[in-house]
């Protein structure tokens, strides 16, 4: 399993991904699922992946090496995308390319080939954007009404985002809420695990504010998890007992 | 969709079910999914259902009317079950009976026939028990290590249970936590909706402590939801900002 969340608030962008992959319950490993494509001052694009690891890794490699343009044949790399929309189209095309090459063989082997991508960032001259690209190559864009998108094991970590994130939430508060959402998921699904990778980007900065790997023994993340548990306990204990008796 | 939760703590049993059913997004209705079979002083059995409504309703009718015993041909009703284990077996057999009658026809019509049941209660002379019965008629039993079982749309409401419920949690506190879990699910999935039905049974009492329908305008449930939202906001605001910058 995987859990990745992208949050796009007025201040900027947060993307967080776990690193656990499993092929069966007895084959669990750590793989980076969050990638950064950046030309400081010109563009910053972050990509998070969920689903079949071989397909998502190959998509990333295609995006690094470049896909042949359908008409000119020229190779287009993600880092060269002139806009976030064109970047999302390129990710979609890379997924379609891999599915065309491998989809039928994987289906014959009864292996799920589905992948989902989060793609967030900003290119100089246009606004910051966040997209979710589906396995068919189509995509949706995050808007200010619900300023987050999730891929992978998204349900355990959704209630805190549903209740707390608005477009006006500050960037570091948004990162904190993303980490709480991640912690809720880690607790309830062993297929999602530490370490986490995260990136934050201020709107207009065109370069990452921070990139970080949160390791198993990260003192802030441990403290956040303990405080959250204690606060939830205090919260439900402060609610009066039901009067239904 | 549906969300039902059963909690079996040292004090007794809580079962809560929503009432929303939908056949497509434009055909949403209210149906009772929590049923009580009780002979005060002798036995109390609560049944909650998720999945295909026609199958689950017919299973309940079979349990009321009685299934022919495979050897004697005598009709066995749920209310006559001499133990909770026999009650769970009977529910499993009722599901299998319906699947044998309708499964193939539903499969041809591409209609999902899956149902899942929670079955909790106590029969005089033995301890209180809580089971989850699967679509194939097999079942598992809830134990003190993880003293709750969920069916239907279970993920949104699981984190609060994972963090807060232990076997030593009091009965009314357990009900409160079940209602918070239900509220988290209502917020995140419109396929789960009010009113709710609930029942609590004290261990050894052999009769329900309370049965209740929580309506849309129930002041306690509204207050619980508001307090929970406010407490979550206060909780994440009290956590220090990440030091990753």
Short mmCIF file of C-alpha atoms in Angstrom, two decimals:
data_model
loop_
_atom_site.label_atom_id
_atom_site.label_comp_id
_atom_site.label_asym_id
_atom_site.label_seq_id
_atom_site.Cartn_x
_atom_site.Cartn_y
_atom_site.Cartn_z
CA UNK A 1 0.00 0.00 0.00
CA UNK A 2 0.86 3.66 -0.14
CA UNK A 3 -0.50 6.90 1.18
CA UNK A 4 0.36 10.25 -0.39
CA UNK A 5 -1.31 13.59 0.21
CA UNK A 6 -0.95 16.87 -1.65
CA UNK A 7 -2.25 20.10 -0.11
CA UNK A 8 -2.47 23.32 -2.10
CA UNK A 9 -3.34 26.31 0.09
CA UNK A 10 -3.04 30.02 -0.52
CA UNK A 11 0.48 30.02 0.93
CA UNK A 12 1.74 27.19 -1.21
CA UNK A 13 2.08 23.44 -1.67
CA UNK A 14 2.72 20.51 0.68
CA UNK A 15 3.31 16.99 -0.58
CA UNK A 16 3.94 14.00 1.69
CA UNK A 17 4.44 10.34 0.75
CA UNK A 18 5.20 7.25 2.76
CA UNK A 19 7.85 4.80 1.51
CA UNK A 20 6.43 1.36 2.22
CA UNK A 21 5.79 -1.05 -0.62
CA UNK A 22 4.69 -4.61 -0.36
CA UNK A 23 4.40 -7.48 -2.77
CA UNK A 24 2.48 -9.73 -0.46
CA UNK A 25 2.66 -9.47 3.30
CA UNK A 26 6.11 -11.11 3.49
CA UNK A 27 7.85 -8.85 1.00
CA UNK A 28 7.85 -5.35 2.45
CA UNK A 29 10.43 -2.75 1.37
CA UNK A 30 11.20 0.94 1.43
CA UNK A 31 11.06 2.89 -1.83
CA UNK A 32 10.95 6.59 -2.49
CA UNK A 33 7.56 7.60 -3.93
CA UNK A 34 8.03 11.37 -3.89
CA UNK A 35 10.22 12.92 -6.60
CA UNK A 36 11.22 16.49 -7.21
CA UNK A 37 11.89 18.10 -10.60
CA UNK A 38 13.21 21.60 -10.08
CA UNK A 39 14.99 24.43 -11.87
CA UNK A 40 15.35 27.02 -9.11
CA UNK A 41 13.67 30.28 -10.07
CA UNK A 42 12.04 28.75 -13.14
CA UNK A 43 9.96 25.79 -12.02
CA UNK A 44 9.39 23.28 -9.27
CA UNK A 45 7.38 20.10 -9.84
CA UNK A 46 6.79 17.37 -7.26
CA UNK A 47 5.44 13.95 -8.20
CA UNK A 48 4.05 11.33 -5.80
CA UNK A 49 3.05 7.85 -6.90
CA UNK A 50 0.75 5.05 -5.73
CA UNK A 51 0.01 1.67 -7.21
CA UNK A 52 2.10 -0.90 -9.12
CA UNK A 53 5.72 -0.06 -8.25
CA UNK A 54 7.24 -1.28 -11.53
CA UNK A 55 4.84 0.84 -13.59
CA UNK A 56 5.22 3.95 -11.42
CA UNK A 57 9.02 3.70 -11.37
CA UNK A 58 9.07 3.27 -15.16
CA UNK A 59 6.77 6.27 -15.56
CA UNK A 60 9.23 8.34 -13.52
CA UNK A 61 12.13 7.11 -15.67
CA UNK A 62 10.20 7.99 -18.84
CA UNK A 63 9.51 11.46 -17.41
CA UNK A 64 13.23 11.88 -16.68
CA UNK A 65 14.43 10.56 -20.06
CA UNK A 66 11.62 12.09 -22.07
CA UNK A 67 8.74 10.71 -24.16
CA UNK A 68 8.71 11.09 -27.96
CA UNK A 69 6.23 13.81 -28.98
CA UNK A 70 3.41 12.11 -30.94
CA UNK A 71 3.88 14.42 -33.95
CA UNK A 72 7.44 15.80 -33.98
CA UNK A 73 9.05 12.72 -32.39
CA UNK A 74 11.13 15.05 -30.21
CA UNK A 75 11.68 13.79 -26.67
CA UNK A 76 9.79 15.74 -24.00
CA UNK A 77 11.00 15.56 -20.39
CA UNK A 78 8.92 16.56 -17.39
CA UNK A 79 11.49 19.17 -16.39
CA UNK A 80 10.99 20.88 -19.80
CA UNK A 81 7.18 21.17 -19.46
CA UNK A 82 6.20 24.78 -20.21
CA UNK A 83 3.17 24.64 -17.85
CA UNK A 84 1.75 22.47 -15.09
CA UNK A 85 -1.11 21.49 -17.42
CA UNK A 86 1.39 20.23 -20.02
CA UNK A 87 3.26 18.48 -17.20
CA UNK A 88 0.06 16.65 -16.18
CA UNK A 89 -0.61 15.70 -19.81
CA UNK A 90 2.92 14.33 -20.05
CA UNK A 91 2.47 12.22 -16.91
CA UNK A 92 -0.80 10.92 -18.36
CA UNK A 93 0.93 10.07 -21.64
CA UNK A 94 3.76 8.29 -19.81
CA UNK A 95 1.22 6.16 -17.91
CA UNK A 96 -0.60 5.32 -21.15
CA UNK A 97 2.70 4.39 -22.82
CA UNK A 98 3.60 1.96 -20.07
CA UNK A 99 0.11 0.50 -20.00
CA UNK A 100 0.24 -0.06 -23.76
CA UNK A 101 3.56 -1.88 -23.38
CA UNK A 102 2.79 -3.94 -20.28
CA UNK A 103 -0.95 -3.80 -19.51
CA UNK A 104 -1.96 -6.92 -21.43
CA UNK A 105 0.94 -9.02 -20.10
CA UNK A 106 0.21 -7.90 -16.53
CA UNK A 107 -3.48 -8.66 -16.97
CA UNK A 108 -2.59 -12.20 -18.17
CA UNK A 109 -0.47 -12.60 -15.02
CA UNK A 110 -3.39 -11.25 -12.91
CA UNK A 111 -1.18 -8.40 -11.66
CA UNK A 112 -2.87 -5.05 -11.00
CA UNK A 113 -1.25 -2.44 -13.24
CA UNK A 114 -3.09 0.57 -11.79
CA UNK A 115 -1.09 3.62 -10.82
CA UNK A 116 -2.20 7.05 -9.60
CA UNK A 117 -0.03 10.16 -9.47
CA UNK A 118 -0.11 13.46 -7.62
CA UNK A 119 1.58 16.24 -9.52
CA UNK A 120 2.02 19.62 -7.86
CA UNK A 121 4.11 22.68 -8.45
CA UNK A 122 4.54 25.92 -10.28
CA UNK A 123 6.11 27.10 -13.51
CA UNK A 124 7.30 30.73 -13.85
CA UNK A 125 4.60 32.91 -15.37
CA UNK A 126 1.61 30.94 -14.10
CA UNK A 127 -0.04 30.04 -10.82
CA UNK A 128 0.73 27.04 -8.61
CA UNK A 129 -1.35 23.92 -9.44
CA UNK A 130 -1.96 20.45 -8.04
CA UNK A 131 -3.31 17.52 -10.10
CA UNK A 132 -4.25 13.88 -9.58
CA UNK A 133 -3.50 11.76 -12.65
CA UNK A 134 -5.44 8.50 -12.97
CA UNK A 135 -4.40 5.14 -14.40
CA UNK A 136 -6.02 5.97 -17.77
CA UNK A 137 -3.95 9.14 -18.08
CA UNK A 138 -6.84 11.54 -17.38
CA UNK A 139 -6.52 13.95 -14.49
CA UNK A 140 -8.37 16.33 -12.16
CA UNK A 141 -7.16 19.53 -10.57
CA UNK A 142 -7.31 20.52 -6.93
CA UNK A 143 -9.30 23.70 -6.21
CA UNK A 144 -9.68 26.05 -3.25
CA UNK A 145 -12.99 24.47 -2.13
CA UNK A 146 -11.26 21.22 -1.16
CA UNK A 147 -7.59 22.16 -1.18
CA UNK A 148 -6.13 18.65 -0.97
CA UNK A 149 -5.85 15.46 -3.00
CA UNK A 150 -4.97 11.99 -1.77
CA UNK A 151 -3.83 8.77 -3.46
CA UNK A 152 -3.45 5.23 -2.17
CA UNK A 153 -4.85 4.33 1.25
CA UNK A 154 -6.70 7.62 1.66
CA UNK A 155 -9.67 6.95 3.94
CA UNK A 156 -8.11 6.71 7.40
CA UNK A 157 -6.42 10.09 6.96
CA UNK A 158 -9.32 11.91 5.32
CA UNK A 159 -11.50 12.91 8.32
CA UNK A 160 -8.86 15.24 9.80
CA UNK A 161 -8.34 16.91 6.41
CA UNK A 162 -12.10 17.19 5.79
CA UNK A 163 -12.57 18.97 9.10
CA UNK A 164 -9.49 21.14 9.28
CA UNK A 165 -7.95 22.20 5.96
CA UNK A 166 -9.16 25.31 4.17
CA UNK A 167 -7.53 27.36 1.45
CA UNK A 168 -6.55 29.90 4.11
CA UNK A 169 -4.67 27.37 6.28
CA UNK A 170 -1.03 28.41 6.65
CA UNK A 171 1.67 26.35 4.91
CA UNK A 172 3.29 24.97 8.07
CA UNK A 173 -0.12 24.28 9.63
CA UNK A 174 -1.02 22.43 6.41
CA UNK A 175 2.16 20.37 6.70
CA UNK A 176 1.29 19.58 10.31
CA UNK A 177 -2.24 18.48 9.30
CA UNK A 178 -0.78 16.37 6.49
CA UNK A 179 1.50 14.67 9.02
CA UNK A 180 -1.45 14.01 11.37
CA UNK A 181 -3.37 12.54 8.42
CA UNK A 182 -0.34 10.37 7.66
CA UNK A 183 -0.05 9.30 11.30
CA UNK A 184 -3.74 8.24 11.38
CA UNK A 185 -3.10 6.10 8.31
CA UNK A 186 0.10 4.54 9.71
CA UNK A 187 -1.82 3.53 12.82
CA UNK A 188 -4.64 1.80 10.95
CA UNK A 189 -2.85 0.17 7.97
CA UNK A 190 0.49 -1.60 8.33
CA UNK A 191 0.87 -1.35 4.55
CA UNK A 192 1.71 2.34 5.03
CA UNK A 193 4.97 3.03 6.88
CA UNK A 194 7.76 5.35 7.88
CA UNK A 195 10.01 6.93 6.76
CA UNK A 196 8.04 9.70 5.06
CA UNK A 197 9.24 12.07 2.36
CA UNK A 198 7.89 15.60 2.27
CA UNK A 199 8.31 18.79 0.33
CA UNK A 200 6.86 22.28 0.84
CA UNK A 201 6.90 25.05 -1.77
CA UNK A 202 5.83 28.66 -1.15
CA UNK A 203 3.53 30.04 -3.87
CA UNK A 204 5.63 32.17 -6.20
CA UNK A 205 8.99 31.02 -4.80
CA UNK A 206 9.69 28.64 -7.70
CA UNK A 207 12.02 26.62 -5.52
CA UNK A 208 11.29 24.19 -2.65
CA UNK A 209 11.10 25.72 0.80
CA UNK A 210 12.07 22.39 2.35
CA UNK A 211 12.55 18.77 1.39
CA UNK A 212 12.86 16.25 4.18
CA UNK A 213 12.87 12.57 5.01
CA UNK A 214 11.09 11.90 8.31
CA UNK A 215 12.77 8.80 9.73
CA UNK A 216 11.30 6.25 12.15
CA UNK A 217 12.98 7.93 15.12
CA UNK A 218 12.13 11.53 14.12
CA UNK A 219 11.47 13.25 17.47
CA UNK A 220 8.99 15.80 16.07
CA UNK A 221 6.87 13.18 14.34
CA UNK A 222 6.89 10.96 17.45
CA UNK A 223 5.84 13.92 19.58
CA UNK A 224 3.10 14.86 17.09
CA UNK A 225 1.75 11.32 17.20
CA UNK A 226 1.80 11.19 21.02
CA UNK A 227 0.22 14.63 21.37
CA UNK A 228 -2.47 13.76 18.85
CA UNK A 229 -3.36 10.53 20.69
CA UNK A 230 -3.47 12.36 24.02
CA UNK A 231 -5.58 15.18 22.56
CA UNK A 232 -8.07 12.73 21.04
CA UNK A 233 -8.40 10.97 24.38
CA UNK A 234 -8.92 14.29 26.15
CA UNK A 235 -11.37 15.36 23.44
CA UNK A 236 -13.68 12.39 23.73
CA UNK A 237 -13.45 12.37 27.50
CA UNK A 238 -14.56 16.03 27.57
CA UNK A 239 -17.74 15.21 25.61
CA UNK A 240 -20.65 14.48 27.97
CA UNK A 241 -21.95 10.91 28.12
CA UNK A 242 -24.96 10.12 25.91
CA UNK A 243 -28.32 10.93 27.55
CA UNK A 244 -30.01 7.91 25.97
CA UNK A 245 -30.60 5.98 29.20
CA UNK B 1 -23.28 2.38 1.64
CA UNK B 2 -23.62 1.47 5.27
CA UNK B 3 -21.58 1.77 8.41
CA UNK B 4 -22.22 -0.39 11.46
CA UNK B 5 -20.01 -0.84 14.48
CA UNK B 6 -20.20 -3.35 17.31
CA UNK B 7 -18.20 -2.84 20.51
CA UNK B 8 -17.89 -5.54 23.16
CA UNK B 9 -16.21 -4.26 26.31
CA UNK B 10 -16.07 -5.68 29.81
CA UNK B 11 -19.23 -3.76 30.75
CA UNK B 12 -21.25 -4.99 27.80
CA UNK B 13 -22.21 -4.50 24.18
CA UNK B 14 -22.83 -1.45 21.98
CA UNK B 15 -24.15 -1.75 18.43
CA UNK B 16 -24.79 1.22 16.15
CA UNK B 17 -25.98 1.25 12.53
CA UNK B 18 -26.77 4.02 10.10
CA UNK B 19 -29.93 3.77 7.99
CA UNK B 20 -28.93 5.06 4.57
CA UNK B 21 -29.19 2.83 1.54
CA UNK B 22 -28.59 3.75 -2.04
CA UNK B 23 -29.17 2.05 -5.35
CA UNK B 24 -27.18 4.54 -7.36
CA UNK B 25 -26.67 8.13 -6.30
CA UNK B 26 -30.21 9.18 -7.20
CA UNK B 27 -32.02 6.51 -5.24
CA UNK B 28 -31.27 7.08 -1.57
CA UNK B 29 -33.57 5.80 1.16
CA UNK B 30 -33.79 5.09 4.86
CA UNK B 31 -33.95 1.47 6.04
CA UNK B 32 -33.43 -0.05 9.43
CA UNK B 33 -30.25 -2.15 9.50
CA UNK B 34 -30.17 -2.93 13.22
CA UNK B 35 -32.56 -5.61 14.54
CA UNK B 36 -33.12 -6.89 18.03
CA UNK B 37 -34.15 -10.44 19.00
CA UNK B 38 -34.83 -10.54 22.70
CA UNK B 39 -36.47 -12.68 25.37
CA UNK B 40 -35.93 -10.57 28.49
CA UNK B 41 -34.02 -12.50 31.12
CA UNK B 42 -33.20 -15.36 28.71
CA UNK B 43 -31.40 -13.87 25.72
CA UNK B 44 -30.74 -10.71 23.78
CA UNK B 45 -29.33 -10.82 20.25
CA UNK B 46 -28.69 -7.76 18.06
CA UNK B 47 -28.06 -8.06 14.32
CA UNK B 48 -26.64 -5.33 12.06
CA UNK B 49 -26.35 -5.71 8.29
CA UNK B 50 -24.32 -4.27 5.44
CA UNK B 51 -24.37 -4.99 1.73
CA UNK B 52 -27.11 -5.93 -0.74
CA UNK B 53 -30.36 -4.78 0.90
CA UNK B 54 -32.62 -7.42 -0.68
CA UNK B 55 -30.35 -10.25 0.51
CA UNK B 56 -29.86 -8.82 3.99
CA UNK B 57 -33.59 -8.19 4.46
CA UNK B 58 -34.39 -11.72 3.29
CA UNK B 59 -31.78 -13.14 5.66
CA UNK B 60 -33.51 -11.31 8.52
CA UNK B 61 -36.90 -12.68 7.42
CA UNK B 62 -35.46 -16.20 7.26
CA UNK B 63 -34.03 -15.74 10.75
CA UNK B 64 -37.45 -14.62 11.97
CA UNK B 65 -39.43 -17.38 10.22
CA UNK B 66 -36.82 -20.07 10.76
CA UNK B 67 -34.61 -22.19 8.48
CA UNK B 68 -35.22 -25.91 8.07
CA UNK B 69 -32.60 -27.89 10.01
CA UNK B 70 -30.47 -29.80 7.46
CA UNK B 71 -31.16 -33.17 9.13
CA UNK B 72 -34.40 -32.98 11.09
CA UNK B 73 -36.11 -30.49 8.75
CA UNK B 74 -37.40 -28.67 11.84
CA UNK B 75 -37.47 -24.88 11.46
CA UNK B 76 -34.87 -23.06 13.55
CA UNK B 77 -35.42 -19.39 14.37
CA UNK B 78 -32.70 -17.02 15.57
CA UNK B 79 -34.66 -16.32 18.75
CA UNK B 80 -34.54 -20.04 19.57
CA UNK B 81 -30.73 -20.33 19.23
CA UNK B 82 -29.40 -22.06 22.37
CA UNK B 83 -26.04 -20.21 22.19
CA UNK B 84 -24.46 -17.23 20.41
CA UNK B 85 -22.25 -19.64 18.46
CA UNK B 86 -25.33 -21.48 17.18
CA UNK B 87 -26.90 -18.10 16.40
CA UNK B 88 -23.86 -17.15 14.28
CA UNK B 89 -24.01 -20.50 12.51
CA UNK B 90 -27.69 -19.90 11.77
CA UNK B 91 -26.99 -16.45 10.31
CA UNK B 92 -24.25 -18.00 8.16
CA UNK B 93 -26.62 -20.70 6.97
CA UNK B 94 -29.33 -18.14 6.17
CA UNK B 95 -26.84 -16.16 4.05
CA UNK B 96 -25.76 -19.34 2.25
CA UNK B 97 -29.41 -20.27 1.62
CA UNK B 98 -30.15 -16.90 0.01
CA UNK B 99 -26.96 -17.00 -2.03
CA UNK B 100 -27.86 -20.46 -3.33
CA UNK B 101 -31.30 -19.19 -4.39
CA UNK B 102 -30.27 -15.83 -5.86
CA UNK B 103 -26.49 -15.65 -6.26
CA UNK B 104 -26.30 -16.92 -9.84
CA UNK B 105 -29.17 -14.71 -11.04
CA UNK B 106 -27.66 -11.65 -9.36
CA UNK B 107 -24.25 -12.43 -10.87
CA UNK B 108 -25.86 -12.62 -14.34
CA UNK B 109 -27.40 -9.19 -13.69
CA UNK B 110 -24.00 -7.89 -12.47
CA UNK B 111 -25.50 -7.06 -9.07
CA UNK B 112 -23.25 -7.48 -6.04
CA UNK B 113 -24.83 -10.01 -3.69
CA UNK B 114 -22.34 -9.59 -0.84
CA UNK B 115 -23.66 -9.09 2.66
CA UNK B 116 -21.89 -8.88 6.01
CA UNK B 117 -23.51 -9.17 9.43
CA UNK B 118 -22.62 -8.19 12.96
CA UNK B 119 -24.20 -10.44 15.55
CA UNK B 120 -23.83 -9.55 19.21
CA UNK B 121 -25.51 -10.52 22.43
CA UNK B 122 -25.80 -13.00 25.23
CA UNK B 123 -27.75 -16.16 25.97
CA UNK B 124 -28.44 -17.15 29.59
CA UNK B 125 -25.77 -19.53 30.90
CA UNK B 126 -22.93 -18.28 28.71
CA UNK B 127 -20.85 -15.15 28.24
CA UNK B 128 -21.62 -12.22 25.95
CA UNK B 129 -20.22 -12.59 22.41
CA UNK B 130 -19.87 -10.51 19.24
CA UNK B 131 -19.39 -11.99 15.76
CA UNK B 132 -18.89 -10.75 12.21
CA UNK B 133 -20.47 -13.10 9.66
CA UNK B 134 -19.11 -12.93 6.10
CA UNK B 135 -20.86 -13.39 2.77
CA UNK B 136 -19.78 -17.04 2.58
CA UNK B 137 -21.39 -17.78 5.94
CA UNK B 138 -18.11 -18.09 7.87
CA UNK B 139 -17.55 -15.83 10.85
CA UNK B 140 -15.00 -14.41 13.27
CA UNK B 141 -15.42 -13.46 16.90
CA UNK B 142 -14.46 -10.23 18.58
CA UNK B 143 -11.95 -10.56 21.42
CA UNK B 144 -10.70 -8.31 24.22
CA UNK B 145 -7.49 -7.32 22.33
CA UNK B 146 -9.47 -5.39 19.72
CA UNK B 147 -12.90 -5.12 21.29
CA UNK B 148 -14.80 -3.88 18.23
CA UNK B 149 -15.91 -5.03 14.79
CA UNK B 150 -17.04 -2.89 11.87
CA UNK B 151 -18.92 -3.62 8.65
CA UNK B 152 -19.56 -1.49 5.56
CA UNK B 153 -17.70 1.82 5.16
CA UNK B 154 -15.36 1.18 8.06
CA UNK B 155 -12.15 3.09 7.35
CA UNK B 156 -13.08 6.70 8.15
CA UNK B 157 -14.31 5.74 11.58
CA UNK B 158 -11.53 3.30 12.48
CA UNK B 159 -8.72 5.64 13.67
CA UNK B 160 -10.68 6.89 16.69
CA UNK B 161 -11.55 3.31 17.67
CA UNK B 162 -7.97 2.12 17.14
CA UNK B 163 -6.68 4.80 19.46
CA UNK B 164 -9.32 4.90 22.15
CA UNK B 165 -11.24 1.70 22.76
CA UNK B 166 -9.95 -0.92 25.15
CA UNK B 167 -11.74 -3.79 26.84
CA UNK B 168 -11.83 -1.68 30.02
CA UNK B 169 -13.64 1.27 28.37
CA UNK B 170 -16.97 1.89 30.12
CA UNK B 171 -20.20 1.09 28.29
CA UNK B 172 -21.41 4.69 27.91
CA UNK B 173 -17.91 5.85 26.94
CA UNK B 174 -17.88 3.06 24.33
CA UNK B 175 -21.22 4.29 23.00
CA UNK B 176 -19.83 7.82 22.82
CA UNK B 177 -16.76 6.60 20.91
CA UNK B 178 -18.98 4.61 18.56
CA UNK B 179 -20.99 7.77 17.88
CA UNK B 180 -17.78 9.76 17.20
CA UNK B 181 -16.66 7.00 14.81
CA UNK B 182 -20.07 7.20 13.14
CA UNK B 183 -19.85 11.00 12.91
CA UNK B 184 -16.40 10.80 11.23
CA UNK B 185 -17.89 8.44 8.65
CA UNK B 186 -20.98 10.61 8.03
CA UNK B 187 -18.68 13.57 7.35
CA UNK B 188 -16.54 11.77 4.79
CA UNK B 189 -19.05 9.56 2.93
CA UNK B 190 -22.49 10.81 1.93
CA UNK B 191 -23.51 7.17 1.44
CA UNK B 192 -23.70 6.87 5.23
CA UNK B 193 -26.42 8.94 6.88
CA UNK B 194 -28.63 9.74 9.82
CA UNK B 195 -30.80 8.63 11.52
CA UNK B 196 -28.80 6.06 13.47
CA UNK B 197 -30.10 3.08 15.41
CA UNK B 198 -28.30 1.98 18.52
CA UNK B 199 -28.57 -0.58 21.27
CA UNK B 200 -26.58 -1.13 24.46
CA UNK B 201 -26.68 -4.27 26.60
CA UNK B 202 -25.01 -4.69 29.99
CA UNK B 203 -23.07 -7.95 30.34
CA UNK B 204 -25.22 -10.37 32.29
CA UNK B 205 -28.40 -8.28 32.09
CA UNK B 206 -29.96 -10.43 29.31
CA UNK B 207 -32.12 -7.51 28.26
CA UNK B 208 -31.24 -4.30 26.38
CA UNK B 209 -30.20 -1.36 28.53
CA UNK B 210 -31.36 1.06 25.85
CA UNK B 211 -32.52 1.06 22.25
CA UNK B 212 -32.68 4.38 20.46
CA UNK B 213 -33.09 6.02 17.09
CA UNK B 214 -30.86 9.11 16.81
CA UNK B 215 -32.68 11.46 14.45
CA UNK B 216 -31.18 14.16 12.22
CA UNK B 217 -32.02 16.87 14.76
CA UNK B 218 -30.87 14.95 17.84
CA UNK B 219 -29.37 17.65 20.09
CA UNK B 220 -26.84 15.35 21.80
CA UNK B 221 -25.47 14.00 18.53
CA UNK B 222 -25.22 17.51 17.05
CA UNK B 223 -23.40 18.73 20.14
CA UNK B 224 -21.05 15.72 20.04
CA UNK B 225 -20.22 16.46 16.40
CA UNK B 226 -19.61 20.17 17.09
CA UNK B 227 -17.51 19.48 20.18
CA UNK B 228 -15.47 16.87 18.33
CA UNK B 229 -14.74 19.27 15.46
CA UNK B 230 -13.77 22.04 17.88
CA UNK B 231 -11.58 19.67 19.91
CA UNK B 232 -9.78 18.42 16.80
CA UNK B 233 -9.11 22.00 15.72
CA UNK B 234 -7.80 22.86 19.17
CA UNK B 235 -5.75 19.64 19.21
CA UNK B 236 -3.88 20.28 15.99
CA UNK B 237 -3.41 23.94 16.81
CA UNK B 238 -1.82 22.98 20.14
CA UNK B 239 0.81 20.83 18.39
CA UNK B 240 3.96 22.86 17.64
CA UNK B 241 4.75 23.63 14.01
CA UNK B 242 7.17 21.27 12.24
CA UNK B 243 10.85 22.14 12.76
CA UNK B 244 11.78 21.11 9.22
CA UNK B 245 12.68 24.58 7.92
#
